[in-house]
Amino acid sequence: MILESPLSKMVIHLLSWQAIAIVGLLANPCICREIATQIQGIELDTIQQFTSLLLSTQMLSEVAEDGAISEQTDIILAQWEFHDLLFHSRSRSGRHANPVGGTYRFLGQIAPLPALKPRTWNKSITLYKPDLENLKTSDISFTQVLESRKSIGEHGEMPITAQQLGEFLYRCARIRNLLQTEKGELLSRPYPSGGAMYELELYPVVNRCQDILPGLYYYQLQAHELCCISSETEAVEALLKGASMAMGKQEIPQVLIVITARFQRLAWKYESIAYALMLKHVGALYQTMYLVATAMNLAPCGIGTGDSDLFAKAAGCNYYAETSVGEFALGSGT
Ligand SMILES: Cc1cc2nc3c(=O)[nH]c(=O)nc-3n(C[C@H](O)[C@H](O)[C@H](O)COP(=O)(O)O)c2cc1C
């Protein structure tokens, strides 16, 4: 058993049952003398030395007369949730001695995941591909896009069209290139991604879209098509409802784009930072989606909460291999 804390730079290995028993008793405020009466065969002096080690390494907090500890009274620490601070300290350098970055720790042991998700669903809809050369001259200027970008929760009366959805997905998330390397496959897509690993996948949940029936779809990058996973099931409705609640709206978004990660694409290569890196990619993709939607006069809105368990069930994914890590509402402009 080991003791670690995001407040500490130390790791303490508990090698004896007495040490583990002392730590167990310290779950409640107590003094060394009380511990000595509860654990047989251990000197008070040893307990004092051990608790003093725990205190000096910030594994232990002194409890004030009123029962409060500094994690509650310090307004800076009080606002950190335990898991957030642990994630912050362990995914950044400085507070641990673990390997950081592209260490390829599974090279030679586990085969890397292919860059493109193997085809799972057969029923598909071919999507419209825009002419990028035309768009280079007809789009509004970059500064206009950047300065008029905003989150829009209200959608137009006429739903988004299949052509617009096709153009949007093509401009944000298509595959530009696939590169074979000695350490697996890399991709190029319109948004940036650490190490060109590209672990993110898109699943449009369609509520109202001209020419596409409601349901859950998978965006197949390679063929630029939508694979139909299910029609409008209860789970699909719950995903859409969750998004409208997150936006504080009664109205259900016309389309909800669920972003998933195939976690092992990154974890196979990166150590300490894989999950943090993935969240950064979600941010890069959100901004690309905002900008493309603005250029296309669509209504975009990033969403901060979503049910990953529900999504894994709806799409038939293994929660630990691939599930949702972000959601983005999209509809026609008003
Ligand atoms: C990561 C992220 C999560 C967001 N989550 C929500 C959300 O759950 N509900 C919502 O209504 N807006 C959400 N938004 C939109 C923000 O509220 C919006 O970007 C912010 O108010 C600034 O407004 P603007 O985008 O119009 O400039 C989110 C935006 C981002 C980037």
mmCIF file of C-alpha atoms and ligand atoms in Angstrom:
data_model
loop_
_atom_site.group_PDB
_atom_site.id
_atom_site.type_symbol
_atom_site.label_atom_id
_atom_site.label_comp_id
_atom_site.label_asym_id
_atom_site.label_seq_id
_atom_site.Cartn_x
_atom_site.Cartn_y
_atom_site.Cartn_z
ATOM 1 C CA MET A 1 0.000 0.000 0.000
ATOM 2 C CA ILE A 2 1.284 3.444 -0.825
ATOM 3 C CA LEU A 3 0.372 6.965 0.274
ATOM 4 C CA GLU A 4 0.269 9.719 -2.326
ATOM 5 C CA SER A 5 -1.262 13.178 -2.272
ATOM 6 C CA PRO A 6 -1.442 16.022 -4.799
ATOM 7 C CA LEU A 7 -0.285 18.284 -1.924
ATOM 8 C CA SER A 8 2.945 16.314 -1.592
ATOM 9 C CA LYS A 9 5.982 15.494 -3.685
ATOM 10 C CA MET A 10 6.527 12.282 -1.718
ATOM 11 C CA VAL A 11 5.346 8.701 -2.046
ATOM 12 C CA ILE A 12 5.290 6.716 1.203
ATOM 13 C CA HIS A 13 5.340 2.916 0.993
ATOM 14 C CA LEU A 14 3.546 1.328 3.948
ATOM 15 C CA LEU A 15 5.429 -1.912 4.523
ATOM 16 C CA SER A 16 3.997 -3.070 7.866
ATOM 17 C CA TRP A 17 0.451 -3.753 9.004
ATOM 18 C CA GLN A 18 1.047 -1.379 11.934
ATOM 19 C CA ALA A 19 1.691 1.533 9.552
ATOM 20 C CA ILE A 20 -1.491 0.681 7.632
ATOM 21 C CA ALA A 21 -3.429 0.455 10.923
ATOM 22 C CA ILE A 22 -2.156 3.889 12.038
ATOM 23 C CA VAL A 23 -3.193 5.456 8.734
ATOM 24 C CA GLY A 24 -6.597 3.778 9.090
ATOM 25 C CA LEU A 25 -7.086 5.272 12.560
ATOM 26 C CA LEU A 26 -6.024 8.707 11.249
ATOM 27 C CA ALA A 27 -9.125 8.745 9.041
ATOM 28 C CA ASN A 28 -10.710 10.374 12.107
ATOM 29 C CA PRO A 29 -9.044 13.159 14.144
ATOM 30 C CA CYS A 30 -7.082 11.672 17.019
ATOM 31 C CA ILE A 31 -3.902 12.072 19.073
ATOM 32 C CA CYS A 32 -0.914 9.714 19.122
ATOM 33 C CA ARG A 33 -1.696 8.528 22.654
ATOM 34 C CA GLU A 34 -5.145 7.279 21.475
ATOM 35 C CA ILE A 35 -3.521 5.379 18.616
ATOM 36 C CA ALA A 36 -1.048 3.742 21.023
ATOM 37 C CA THR A 37 -3.926 2.362 23.125
ATOM 38 C CA GLN A 38 -5.560 0.801 20.061
ATOM 39 C CA ILE A 39 -2.581 -0.864 18.370
ATOM 40 C CA GLN A 40 -0.768 -3.437 20.465
ATOM 41 C CA GLY A 41 3.026 -3.745 20.532
ATOM 42 C CA ILE A 42 4.002 -0.360 19.117
ATOM 43 C CA GLU A 43 5.795 2.378 21.059
ATOM 44 C CA LEU A 44 4.234 5.816 21.451
ATOM 45 C CA ASP A 45 7.541 7.299 20.264
ATOM 46 C CA THR A 46 7.363 5.312 16.993
ATOM 47 C CA ILE A 47 3.804 6.507 16.402
ATOM 48 C CA GLN A 48 4.901 10.107 17.043
ATOM 49 C CA GLN A 49 7.808 9.784 14.615
ATOM 50 C CA PHE A 50 5.574 8.226 11.968
ATOM 51 C CA THR A 51 2.819 10.890 12.277
ATOM 52 C CA SER A 52 5.477 13.591 12.223
ATOM 53 C CA LEU A 53 6.754 12.121 8.915
ATOM 54 C CA LEU A 54 3.189 12.125 7.557
ATOM 55 C CA LEU A 55 2.699 15.744 8.666
ATOM 56 C CA SER A 56 5.958 17.022 7.203
ATOM 57 C CA THR A 57 5.230 15.335 3.862
ATOM 58 C CA GLN A 58 1.681 16.783 3.814
ATOM 59 C CA MET A 59 0.001 13.395 3.930
ATOM 60 C CA LEU A 60 -1.678 14.454 7.162
ATOM 61 C CA SER A 61 -3.494 17.657 8.155
ATOM 62 C CA GLU A 62 -3.646 19.124 11.638
ATOM 63 C CA VAL A 63 -7.204 19.471 12.852
ATOM 64 C CA ALA A 64 -8.208 22.778 14.481
ATOM 65 C CA GLU A 65 -10.245 23.041 17.694
ATOM 66 C CA ASP A 66 -13.448 23.401 15.660
ATOM 67 C CA GLY A 67 -12.678 20.217 13.683
ATOM 68 C CA ALA A 68 -11.682 21.992 10.448
ATOM 69 C CA ILE A 69 -8.579 21.221 8.360
ATOM 70 C CA SER A 70 -6.718 23.585 6.036
ATOM 71 C CA GLU A 71 -8.301 21.972 2.945
ATOM 72 C CA GLN A 72 -11.590 23.419 4.198
ATOM 73 C CA THR A 73 -10.438 26.766 5.625
ATOM 74 C CA ASP A 74 -7.954 27.758 2.896
ATOM 75 C CA ILE A 75 -10.222 29.313 0.252
ATOM 76 C CA ILE A 76 -7.821 28.341 -2.525
ATOM 77 C CA LEU A 77 -7.580 24.662 -1.542
ATOM 78 C CA ALA A 78 -11.274 24.498 -0.660
ATOM 79 C CA GLN A 79 -12.201 25.140 -4.289
ATOM 80 C CA TRP A 80 -10.157 22.217 -5.617
ATOM 81 C CA GLU A 81 -12.027 18.946 -5.893
ATOM 82 C CA PHE A 82 -9.784 16.061 -4.858
ATOM 83 C CA HIS A 83 -9.860 14.338 -8.256
ATOM 84 C CA ASP A 84 -9.195 17.605 -10.143
ATOM 85 C CA LEU A 85 -6.077 18.408 -8.115
ATOM 86 C CA LEU A 86 -4.827 14.842 -8.403
ATOM 87 C CA PHE A 87 -5.380 14.910 -12.181
ATOM 88 C CA HIS A 88 -3.654 18.310 -12.450
ATOM 89 C CA SER A 89 -0.608 17.308 -10.421
ATOM 90 C CA ARG A 90 -0.194 13.919 -12.092
ATOM 91 C CA SER A 91 -0.669 15.076 -15.678
ATOM 92 C CA ARG A 92 1.831 17.954 -15.305
ATOM 93 C CA SER A 93 5.508 17.657 -14.338
ATOM 94 C CA GLY A 94 6.881 18.845 -10.992
ATOM 95 C CA ARG A 95 5.084 16.792 -8.344
ATOM 96 C CA HIS A 96 5.927 13.247 -9.359
ATOM 97 C CA ALA A 97 8.802 11.262 -10.771
ATOM 98 C CA ASN A 98 6.817 9.213 -13.299
ATOM 99 C CA PRO A 99 7.776 9.084 -16.983
ATOM 100 C CA VAL A 100 6.075 11.853 -18.968
ATOM 101 C CA GLY A 101 5.257 12.097 -22.664
ATOM 102 C CA GLY A 102 5.646 9.790 -25.657
ATOM 103 C CA THR A 103 7.349 6.799 -24.008
ATOM 104 C CA TYR A 104 5.695 4.089 -26.185
ATOM 105 C CA ARG A 105 5.432 1.899 -23.095
ATOM 106 C CA PHE A 106 3.475 -0.862 -24.915
ATOM 107 C CA LEU A 107 5.657 -1.009 -28.043
ATOM 108 C CA GLY A 108 6.403 -4.658 -28.828
ATOM 109 C CA GLN A 109 3.814 -5.879 -26.284
ATOM 110 C CA ILE A 110 0.447 -4.662 -27.554
ATOM 111 C CA ALA A 111 -0.290 -3.747 -31.180
ATOM 112 C CA PRO A 112 -1.235 -0.068 -31.594
ATOM 113 C CA LEU A 113 -4.840 0.606 -32.583
ATOM 114 C CA PRO A 114 -5.311 1.380 -36.268
ATOM 115 C CA ALA A 115 -5.795 5.098 -37.025
ATOM 116 C CA LEU A 116 -9.208 4.366 -38.521
ATOM 117 C CA LYS A 117 -11.837 2.571 -36.497
ATOM 118 C CA PRO A 118 -12.652 -0.763 -38.143
ATOM 119 C CA ARG A 119 -16.012 -0.719 -39.929
ATOM 120 C CA THR A 120 -18.742 -1.851 -37.530
ATOM 121 C CA TRP A 121 -22.003 -0.620 -39.067
ATOM 122 C CA ASN A 122 -22.944 -1.358 -42.672
ATOM 123 C CA LYS A 123 -26.010 0.788 -43.389
ATOM 124 C CA SER A 124 -24.626 4.125 -44.508
ATOM 125 C CA ILE A 125 -25.471 7.482 -46.094
ATOM 126 C CA THR A 126 -22.917 9.088 -48.413
ATOM 127 C CA LEU A 127 -22.329 12.706 -47.401
ATOM 128 C CA TYR A 128 -21.892 15.799 -49.521
ATOM 129 C CA LYS A 129 -18.278 16.955 -50.067
ATOM 130 C CA PRO A 130 -17.826 20.708 -50.517
ATOM 131 C CA ASP A 131 -15.492 22.183 -53.125
ATOM 132 C CA LEU A 132 -12.719 23.623 -50.956
ATOM 133 C CA GLU A 133 -11.232 25.662 -53.832
ATOM 134 C CA ASN A 134 -14.575 27.459 -54.218
ATOM 135 C CA LEU A 135 -14.867 27.989 -50.460
ATOM 136 C CA LYS A 136 -11.418 29.634 -50.388
ATOM 137 C CA THR A 137 -12.859 32.506 -52.422
ATOM 138 C CA SER A 138 -16.522 32.538 -51.326
ATOM 139 C CA ASP A 139 -16.116 32.243 -47.502
ATOM 140 C CA ILE A 140 -16.398 35.339 -45.304
ATOM 141 C CA SER A 141 -12.987 36.554 -44.116
ATOM 142 C CA PHE A 142 -11.144 34.853 -41.255
ATOM 143 C CA THR A 143 -11.432 37.954 -39.062
ATOM 144 C CA GLN A 144 -15.172 38.108 -39.740
ATOM 145 C CA VAL A 145 -15.500 34.441 -38.720
ATOM 146 C CA LEU A 146 -13.418 34.919 -35.570
ATOM 147 C CA GLU A 147 -15.156 38.104 -34.509
ATOM 148 C CA SER A 148 -18.719 36.920 -35.179
ATOM 149 C CA ARG A 149 -18.252 33.462 -33.587
ATOM 150 C CA LYS A 150 -20.617 32.962 -30.690
ATOM 151 C CA SER A 151 -22.578 30.181 -28.995
ATOM 152 C CA ILE A 152 -26.123 29.985 -30.338
ATOM 153 C CA GLY A 153 -28.682 27.752 -28.653
ATOM 154 C CA GLU A 154 -31.699 28.719 -30.790
ATOM 155 C CA HIS A 155 -32.044 26.950 -34.110
ATOM 156 C CA GLY A 156 -33.862 28.092 -37.279
ATOM 157 C CA GLU A 157 -37.360 26.910 -38.202
ATOM 158 C CA MET A 158 -36.149 24.959 -41.242
ATOM 159 C CA PRO A 159 -33.839 22.235 -39.953
ATOM 160 C CA ILE A 160 -30.203 21.903 -41.016
ATOM 161 C CA THR A 161 -29.856 20.000 -44.322
ATOM 162 C CA ALA A 162 -27.940 16.794 -45.012
ATOM 163 C CA GLN A 163 -25.740 18.836 -47.365
ATOM 164 C CA GLN A 164 -24.863 21.308 -44.599
ATOM 165 C CA LEU A 165 -24.096 18.477 -42.161
ATOM 166 C CA GLY A 166 -21.890 16.832 -44.798
ATOM 167 C CA GLU A 167 -20.042 20.094 -45.481
ATOM 168 C CA PHE A 168 -19.618 20.776 -41.762
ATOM 169 C CA LEU A 169 -18.159 17.329 -41.005
ATOM 170 C CA TYR A 170 -15.901 17.472 -44.062
ATOM 171 C CA ARG A 171 -14.495 20.880 -43.114
ATOM 172 C CA CYS A 172 -13.992 20.045 -39.400
ATOM 173 C CA ALA A 173 -13.090 16.418 -39.168
ATOM 174 C CA ARG A 174 -12.420 14.555 -42.426
ATOM 175 C CA ILE A 175 -9.224 12.604 -43.009
ATOM 176 C CA ARG A 176 -6.697 14.419 -45.186
ATOM 177 C CA ASN A 177 -3.951 11.833 -45.119
ATOM 178 C CA LEU A 178 -2.903 8.539 -43.544
ATOM 179 C CA LEU A 179 0.777 7.910 -42.886
ATOM 180 C CA GLN A 180 2.243 4.459 -42.118
ATOM 181 C CA THR A 181 5.204 4.608 -39.719
ATOM 182 C CA GLU A 182 7.287 2.054 -37.821
ATOM 183 C CA LYS A 183 5.307 2.956 -34.713
ATOM 184 C CA GLY A 184 1.849 2.728 -36.174
ATOM 185 C CA GLU A 185 -0.472 4.825 -38.305
ATOM 186 C CA LEU A 186 -0.739 8.616 -38.143
ATOM 187 C CA LEU A 187 -3.373 10.903 -39.625
ATOM 188 C CA SER A 188 -3.830 14.437 -40.850
ATOM 189 C CA ARG A 189 -7.214 16.070 -40.176
ATOM 190 C CA PRO A 190 -8.275 19.762 -40.220
ATOM 191 C CA TYR A 191 -7.823 20.263 -36.438
ATOM 192 C CA PRO A 192 -4.464 19.691 -34.666
ATOM 193 C CA SER A 193 -3.770 16.595 -32.539
ATOM 194 C CA GLY A 194 -0.711 15.693 -30.390
ATOM 195 C CA GLY A 195 1.639 13.305 -32.192
ATOM 196 C CA ALA A 196 -0.883 13.111 -35.100
ATOM 197 C CA MET A 197 -2.479 10.172 -33.258
ATOM 198 C CA TYR A 198 -6.082 11.434 -33.722
ATOM 199 C CA GLU A 199 -8.059 9.397 -31.219
ATOM 200 C CA LEU A 200 -11.334 11.343 -31.542
ATOM 201 C CA GLU A 201 -14.416 10.037 -33.390
ATOM 202 C CA LEU A 202 -17.708 11.795 -34.134
ATOM 203 C CA TYR A 203 -21.233 10.433 -33.653
ATOM 204 C CA PRO A 204 -24.006 12.750 -34.904
ATOM 205 C CA VAL A 205 -27.266 12.274 -32.989
ATOM 206 C CA VAL A 206 -29.940 13.514 -35.371
ATOM 207 C CA ASN A 207 -33.162 14.988 -34.046
ATOM 208 C CA ARG A 208 -34.271 17.118 -37.020
ATOM 209 C CA CYS A 209 -32.272 17.188 -40.235
ATOM 210 C CA GLN A 210 -33.644 17.507 -43.762
ATOM 211 C CA ASP A 211 -33.060 14.225 -45.657
ATOM 212 C CA ILE A 212 -31.645 12.292 -42.681
ATOM 213 C CA LEU A 213 -33.932 10.288 -40.383
ATOM 214 C CA PRO A 214 -33.650 10.813 -36.601
ATOM 215 C CA GLY A 215 -31.248 8.432 -34.874
ATOM 216 C CA LEU A 216 -27.669 7.793 -33.819
ATOM 217 C CA TYR A 217 -24.984 7.789 -36.524
ATOM 218 C CA TYR A 218 -21.230 7.271 -36.759
ATOM 219 C CA TYR A 219 -19.150 9.565 -38.968
ATOM 220 C CA GLN A 220 -16.973 7.288 -41.081
ATOM 221 C CA LEU A 221 -13.946 9.448 -41.972
ATOM 222 C CA GLN A 222 -12.516 7.299 -44.693
ATOM 223 C CA ALA A 223 -15.611 7.221 -46.902
ATOM 224 C CA HIS A 224 -17.062 10.518 -45.579
ATOM 225 C CA GLU A 225 -20.375 8.871 -44.797
ATOM 226 C CA LEU A 226 -22.783 8.411 -41.909
ATOM 227 C CA CYS A 227 -23.279 4.859 -40.655
ATOM 228 C CA CYS A 228 -26.637 4.295 -39.005
ATOM 229 C CA ILE A 229 -26.266 2.774 -35.520
ATOM 230 C CA SER A 230 -29.864 3.038 -34.337
ATOM 231 C CA SER A 231 -33.109 4.871 -34.931
ATOM 232 C CA GLU A 232 -34.590 7.207 -32.340
ATOM 233 C CA THR A 233 -34.405 4.875 -29.323
ATOM 234 C CA GLU A 234 -34.974 5.873 -25.687
ATOM 235 C CA ALA A 235 -31.206 6.215 -25.208
ATOM 236 C CA VAL A 236 -30.945 8.510 -28.253
ATOM 237 C CA GLU A 237 -33.757 10.690 -26.893
ATOM 238 C CA ALA A 238 -32.031 10.818 -23.496
ATOM 239 C CA LEU A 239 -28.754 11.961 -25.118
ATOM 240 C CA LEU A 240 -30.589 14.786 -26.923
ATOM 241 C CA LYS A 241 -32.541 15.746 -23.795
ATOM 242 C CA GLY A 242 -29.320 15.845 -21.740
ATOM 243 C CA ALA A 243 -27.865 18.334 -24.233
ATOM 244 C CA SER A 244 -30.900 20.622 -24.133
ATOM 245 C CA MET A 245 -30.806 20.581 -20.314
ATOM 246 C CA ALA A 246 -27.096 21.476 -20.361
ATOM 247 C CA MET A 247 -27.963 24.444 -22.573
ATOM 248 C CA GLY A 248 -30.830 25.411 -20.259
ATOM 249 C CA LYS A 249 -33.327 25.055 -23.119
ATOM 250 C CA GLN A 250 -36.711 23.373 -23.609
ATOM 251 C CA GLU A 251 -35.932 22.912 -27.284
ATOM 252 C CA ILE A 252 -34.023 19.796 -28.366
ATOM 253 C CA PRO A 253 -31.014 20.591 -30.608
ATOM 254 C CA GLN A 254 -31.463 19.678 -34.284
ATOM 255 C CA VAL A 255 -28.208 17.711 -34.224
ATOM 256 C CA LEU A 256 -25.977 16.779 -31.307
ATOM 257 C CA ILE A 257 -22.459 15.792 -32.285
ATOM 258 C CA VAL A 258 -21.066 13.433 -29.673
ATOM 259 C CA ILE A 259 -17.254 13.297 -29.623
ATOM 260 C CA THR A 260 -15.718 10.061 -28.385
ATOM 261 C CA ALA A 261 -12.116 9.051 -27.767
ATOM 262 C CA ARG A 262 -10.566 5.706 -28.573
ATOM 263 C CA PHE A 263 -8.476 6.054 -25.403
ATOM 264 C CA GLN A 264 -5.829 3.420 -26.161
ATOM 265 C CA ARG A 265 -4.736 5.275 -29.351
ATOM 266 C CA LEU A 266 -3.100 7.814 -26.997
ATOM 267 C CA ALA A 267 -2.413 5.667 -23.933
ATOM 268 C CA TRP A 268 -0.356 3.241 -26.050
ATOM 269 C CA LYS A 269 2.129 6.043 -26.766
ATOM 270 C CA TYR A 270 1.784 8.655 -24.021
ATOM 271 C CA GLU A 271 2.385 8.316 -20.303
ATOM 272 C CA SER A 272 1.076 10.637 -17.546
ATOM 273 C CA ILE A 273 -0.486 13.027 -20.084
ATOM 274 C CA ALA A 274 -2.736 10.827 -22.261
ATOM 275 C CA TYR A 275 -6.081 11.868 -20.782
ATOM 276 C CA ALA A 276 -5.109 15.540 -20.402
ATOM 277 C CA LEU A 277 -3.914 15.540 -24.014
ATOM 278 C CA MET A 278 -7.213 14.056 -25.184
ATOM 279 C CA LEU A 279 -9.165 16.849 -23.447
ATOM 280 C CA LYS A 280 -6.974 19.418 -25.192
ATOM 281 C CA HIS A 281 -7.881 17.773 -28.502
ATOM 282 C CA VAL A 282 -11.583 18.085 -27.663
ATOM 283 C CA GLY A 283 -10.976 21.827 -27.165
ATOM 284 C CA ALA A 284 -9.140 22.138 -30.494
ATOM 285 C CA LEU A 285 -12.009 20.310 -32.234
ATOM 286 C CA TYR A 286 -14.672 22.453 -30.485
ATOM 287 C CA GLN A 287 -13.013 25.631 -31.744
ATOM 288 C CA THR A 288 -12.709 24.239 -35.273
ATOM 289 C CA MET A 289 -16.418 23.341 -35.148
ATOM 290 C CA TYR A 290 -17.329 26.825 -33.860
ATOM 291 C CA LEU A 291 -15.373 28.502 -36.652
ATOM 292 C CA VAL A 292 -16.685 26.275 -39.451
ATOM 293 C CA ALA A 293 -20.279 26.640 -38.188
ATOM 294 C CA THR A 294 -19.864 30.433 -38.086
ATOM 295 C CA ALA A 295 -18.483 30.501 -41.640
ATOM 296 C CA MET A 296 -21.496 28.397 -42.729
ATOM 297 C CA ASN A 297 -24.053 30.552 -40.861
ATOM 298 C CA LEU A 298 -25.073 27.593 -38.665
ATOM 299 C CA ALA A 299 -25.861 27.710 -34.915
ATOM 300 C CA PRO A 300 -23.042 26.142 -32.820
ATOM 301 C CA CYS A 301 -22.829 25.521 -29.069
ATOM 302 C CA GLY A 302 -20.199 23.601 -27.114
ATOM 303 C CA ILE A 303 -21.593 21.552 -24.230
ATOM 304 C CA GLY A 304 -19.778 20.905 -20.941
ATOM 305 C CA THR A 305 -21.650 17.884 -19.572
ATOM 306 C CA GLY A 306 -22.721 14.561 -21.028
ATOM 307 C CA ASP A 307 -23.446 10.984 -19.948
ATOM 308 C CA SER A 308 -20.599 8.723 -21.102
ATOM 309 C CA ASP A 309 -22.222 5.591 -19.684
ATOM 310 C CA LEU A 310 -25.446 6.246 -21.556
ATOM 311 C CA PHE A 311 -23.542 6.907 -24.787
ATOM 312 C CA ALA A 312 -21.477 3.691 -24.459
ATOM 313 C CA LYS A 313 -24.724 1.729 -24.084
ATOM 314 C CA ALA A 314 -26.453 3.544 -26.971
ATOM 315 C CA ALA A 315 -23.540 2.937 -29.374
ATOM 316 C CA GLY A 316 -22.560 -0.480 -28.013
ATOM 317 C CA CYS A 317 -19.050 0.688 -27.040
ATOM 318 C CA ASN A 318 -16.839 -0.723 -24.293
ATOM 319 C CA TYR A 319 -16.725 2.215 -21.801
ATOM 320 C CA TYR A 320 -12.993 1.641 -21.183
ATOM 321 C CA ALA A 321 -12.093 1.488 -24.879
ATOM 322 C CA GLU A 322 -14.233 4.251 -26.364
ATOM 323 C CA THR A 323 -16.889 6.557 -25.031
ATOM 324 C CA SER A 324 -18.004 10.173 -25.133
ATOM 325 C CA VAL A 325 -15.674 12.957 -23.986
ATOM 326 C CA GLY A 326 -17.525 15.976 -25.408
ATOM 327 C CA GLU A 327 -20.775 17.124 -27.035
ATOM 328 C CA PHE A 328 -21.529 19.904 -29.509
ATOM 329 C CA ALA A 329 -24.996 21.137 -30.504
ATOM 330 C CA LEU A 330 -25.540 22.194 -34.110
ATOM 331 C CA GLY A 331 -28.534 23.537 -35.992
ATOM 332 C CA SER A 332 -29.622 25.861 -38.773
ATOM 333 C CA GLY A 333 -29.108 29.587 -38.271
ATOM 334 C CA THR A 334 -32.105 31.781 -37.439
HETATM 335 C C1 LIG B 1 -15.988 23.527 -23.354
HETATM 336 C C2 LIG B 1 -17.249 24.356 -23.425
HETATM 337 C C3 LIG B 1 -18.367 23.918 -22.736
HETATM 338 C C4 LIG B 1 -19.567 24.633 -22.818
HETATM 339 N N1 LIG B 1 -20.664 24.138 -22.178
HETATM 340 C C5 LIG B 1 -21.863 24.748 -22.341
HETATM 341 C C6 LIG B 1 -23.055 24.170 -21.810
HETATM 342 O O1 LIG B 1 -23.035 23.096 -21.218
HETATM 343 N N2 LIG B 1 -24.223 24.834 -21.974
HETATM 344 C C7 LIG B 1 -24.286 26.002 -22.662
HETATM 345 O O2 LIG B 1 -25.380 26.566 -22.798
HETATM 346 N N3 LIG B 1 -23.163 26.567 -23.210
HETATM 347 C C8 LIG B 1 -21.963 25.966 -23.071
HETATM 348 N N4 LIG B 1 -20.825 26.494 -23.647
HETATM 349 C C9 LIG B 1 -20.899 27.784 -24.330
HETATM 350 C C10 LIG B 1 -20.388 28.876 -23.401
HETATM 351 O O3 LIG B 1 -21.372 29.183 -22.438
HETATM 352 C C11 LIG B 1 -20.029 30.106 -24.241
HETATM 353 O O4 LIG B 1 -18.922 29.782 -25.059
HETATM 354 C C12 LIG B 1 -19.671 31.315 -23.372
HETATM 355 O O5 LIG B 1 -20.806 31.784 -22.675
HETATM 356 C C13 LIG B 1 -19.105 32.458 -24.204
HETATM 357 O O6 LIG B 1 -20.057 32.848 -25.173
HETATM 358 P P1 LIG B 1 -19.769 32.799 -26.736
HETATM 359 O O7 LIG B 1 -19.403 31.375 -27.107
HETATM 360 O O8 LIG B 1 -21.082 33.202 -27.378
HETATM 361 O O9 LIG B 1 -18.652 33.747 -27.026
HETATM 362 C C14 LIG B 1 -19.628 25.823 -23.578
HETATM 363 C C15 LIG B 1 -18.487 26.264 -24.248
HETATM 364 C C16 LIG B 1 -17.308 25.531 -24.180
HETATM 365 C C17 LIG B 1 -16.090 26.011 -24.940
#
